Amino acid sequence: MKHLFIAIVLMLISACGSIDRKMVYWESELSKHTPIGTLKSDVASYLDTQKKLEHGCHRKELQCYALDRDVESYIFVTFSAVLVFIFDEEKKLKSYEINKSGDGP
């Protein structure tokens, strides 16, 4: 029983990290390809080139969203990276966020 507990703890510890590395990856990619001030249409074009991302930009809203689904999973939880882009009234990128989202039972 003790070995099973240790194995589960080690699995949880080793599983943590893929989502964090993916978030660091997206931070680097976005700062290179969609820096602050980028036009909304250019952000949408960049997202179109990223095959793994599910994404959408609303015509009238000042936000775009992207989801890098199923980056990491263990036990009953699957983590995805969520990218949120916020634009100003001139439709230039004002800021972006990279969050992790866990999905499970």
mmCIF file of C-alpha atoms in Angstrom:
data_model
loop_
_atom_site.group_PDB
_atom_site.id
_atom_site.type_symbol
_atom_site.label_atom_id
_atom_site.label_comp_id
_atom_site.label_asym_id
_atom_site.label_seq_id
_atom_site.Cartn_x
_atom_site.Cartn_y
_atom_site.Cartn_z
ATOM 1 C CA MET A 1 0.000 0.000 0.000
ATOM 2 C CA LYS A 2 2.858 2.347 0.833
ATOM 3 C CA HIS A 3 4.420 1.733 -2.604
ATOM 4 C CA LEU A 4 1.117 2.450 -4.340
ATOM 5 C CA PHE A 5 0.799 5.754 -2.490
ATOM 6 C CA ILE A 6 4.364 6.725 -3.411
ATOM 7 C CA ALA A 7 3.762 5.750 -7.041
ATOM 8 C CA ILE A 8 0.627 7.921 -7.205
ATOM 9 C CA VAL A 9 2.405 10.893 -5.634
ATOM 10 C CA LEU A 10 5.344 10.546 -8.022
ATOM 11 C CA MET A 11 2.983 10.290 -10.980
ATOM 12 C CA LEU A 12 1.197 13.470 -9.931
ATOM 13 C CA ILE A 13 4.449 15.346 -9.437
ATOM 14 C CA SER A 14 5.945 14.192 -12.732
ATOM 15 C CA ALA A 15 2.722 14.927 -14.627
ATOM 16 C CA CYS A 16 2.784 18.524 -13.470
ATOM 17 C CA GLY A 17 4.877 20.427 -15.908
ATOM 18 C CA SER A 18 3.658 19.742 -19.431
ATOM 19 C CA ILE A 19 0.972 22.388 -19.134
ATOM 20 C CA ASP A 20 3.420 24.809 -17.521
ATOM 21 C CA ARG A 21 5.942 24.249 -20.323
ATOM 22 C CA LYS A 22 3.186 24.773 -22.890
ATOM 23 C CA MET A 23 2.201 28.046 -21.233
ATOM 24 C CA VAL A 24 5.831 29.221 -21.377
ATOM 25 C CA TYR A 25 5.933 28.142 -25.040
ATOM 26 C CA TRP A 26 2.821 30.185 -25.859
ATOM 27 C CA GLU A 27 4.168 33.209 -23.987
ATOM 28 C CA SER A 28 7.287 33.090 -26.152
ATOM 29 C CA GLU A 29 5.338 32.506 -29.379
ATOM 30 C CA LEU A 30 2.823 35.256 -28.735
ATOM 31 C CA SER A 31 5.448 37.825 -27.760
ATOM 32 C CA LYS A 32 7.239 37.098 -31.072
ATOM 33 C CA HIS A 33 4.283 36.770 -33.441
ATOM 34 C CA THR A 34 1.540 38.885 -31.857
ATOM 35 C CA PRO A 35 3.201 41.651 -29.820
ATOM 36 C CA ILE A 36 1.133 44.356 -28.150
ATOM 37 C CA GLY A 37 -0.189 46.682 -30.855
ATOM 38 C CA THR A 38 -0.788 43.910 -33.427
ATOM 39 C CA LEU A 39 -3.994 44.382 -35.415
ATOM 40 C CA LYS A 40 -6.869 42.043 -34.601
ATOM 41 C CA SER A 41 -6.910 40.763 -38.198
ATOM 42 C CA ASP A 42 -3.222 39.844 -37.921
ATOM 43 C CA VAL A 43 -3.805 38.008 -34.626
ATOM 44 C CA ALA A 44 -6.650 36.089 -36.307
ATOM 45 C CA SER A 45 -4.374 35.258 -39.264
ATOM 46 C CA TYR A 46 -1.657 34.008 -36.902
ATOM 47 C CA LEU A 47 -4.170 31.817 -35.064
ATOM 48 C CA ASP A 48 -5.295 30.401 -38.426
ATOM 49 C CA THR A 49 -1.743 29.125 -39.020
ATOM 50 C CA GLN A 50 -1.715 27.186 -35.731
ATOM 51 C CA LYS A 51 -3.277 23.839 -36.663
ATOM 52 C CA LYS A 52 -3.607 22.510 -33.105
ATOM 53 C CA LEU A 53 -5.515 25.540 -31.822
ATOM 54 C CA GLU A 54 -9.265 25.861 -31.752
ATOM 55 C CA HIS A 55 -9.944 29.588 -31.948
ATOM 56 C CA GLY A 56 -12.364 32.343 -32.725
ATOM 57 C CA CYS A 57 -12.423 36.089 -33.074
ATOM 58 C CA HIS A 58 -15.729 37.872 -32.908
ATOM 59 C CA ARG A 59 -16.316 40.598 -35.481
ATOM 60 C CA LYS A 60 -17.674 43.219 -33.122
ATOM 61 C CA GLU A 61 -16.230 42.136 -29.799
ATOM 62 C CA LEU A 62 -12.782 43.210 -28.745
ATOM 63 C CA GLN A 63 -11.601 39.716 -27.834
ATOM 64 C CA CYS A 64 -10.257 36.565 -29.466
ATOM 65 C CA TYR A 65 -9.909 33.187 -27.810
ATOM 66 C CA ALA A 66 -7.779 30.142 -28.587
ATOM 67 C CA LEU A 67 -7.607 26.729 -26.975
ATOM 68 C CA ASP A 68 -4.668 24.328 -27.068
ATOM 69 C CA ARG A 69 -6.658 21.296 -25.972
ATOM 70 C CA ASP A 70 -5.462 18.264 -23.988
ATOM 71 C CA VAL A 71 -1.912 19.393 -23.276
ATOM 72 C CA GLU A 72 -1.568 17.300 -20.143
ATOM 73 C CA SER A 73 -3.671 14.705 -18.403
ATOM 74 C CA TYR A 74 -3.390 12.512 -15.377
ATOM 75 C CA ILE A 75 -5.797 10.586 -13.240
ATOM 76 C CA PHE A 76 -9.181 12.114 -14.188
ATOM 77 C CA VAL A 77 -8.147 15.656 -15.144
ATOM 78 C CA THR A 78 -7.096 16.935 -18.560
ATOM 79 C CA PHE A 79 -5.465 20.359 -18.856
ATOM 80 C CA SER A 80 -5.631 22.750 -21.792
ATOM 81 C CA ALA A 81 -3.975 26.118 -22.440
ATOM 82 C CA VAL A 82 -6.421 28.973 -22.958
ATOM 83 C CA LEU A 83 -5.241 32.086 -24.805
ATOM 84 C CA VAL A 84 -7.281 35.277 -24.500
ATOM 85 C CA PHE A 85 -6.539 38.352 -26.610
ATOM 86 C CA ILE A 86 -7.950 41.787 -25.650
ATOM 87 C CA PHE A 87 -8.099 44.623 -28.199
ATOM 88 C CA ASP A 88 -8.612 48.365 -27.897
ATOM 89 C CA GLU A 89 -11.198 50.409 -29.823
ATOM 90 C CA GLU A 90 -8.772 50.680 -32.769
ATOM 91 C CA LYS A 91 -8.638 46.853 -32.882
ATOM 92 C CA LYS A 92 -4.996 46.765 -31.812
ATOM 93 C CA LEU A 93 -3.855 44.166 -29.306
ATOM 94 C CA LYS A 94 -3.915 45.689 -25.845
ATOM 95 C CA SER A 95 -3.036 42.559 -23.871
ATOM 96 C CA TYR A 96 -3.212 38.794 -23.840
ATOM 97 C CA GLU A 97 -3.479 36.136 -21.175
ATOM 98 C CA ILE A 98 -2.409 32.517 -21.107
ATOM 99 C CA ASN A 99 -4.313 30.397 -18.615
ATOM 100 C CA LYS A 100 -4.629 26.736 -17.873
ATOM 101 C CA SER A 101 -7.966 25.030 -17.613
ATOM 102 C CA GLY A 102 -8.597 21.636 -16.071
ATOM 103 C CA ASP A 103 -11.452 19.445 -17.231
ATOM 104 C CA GLY A 104 -12.561 16.325 -15.445
ATOM 105 C CA PRO A 105 -15.480 14.517 -13.879
#
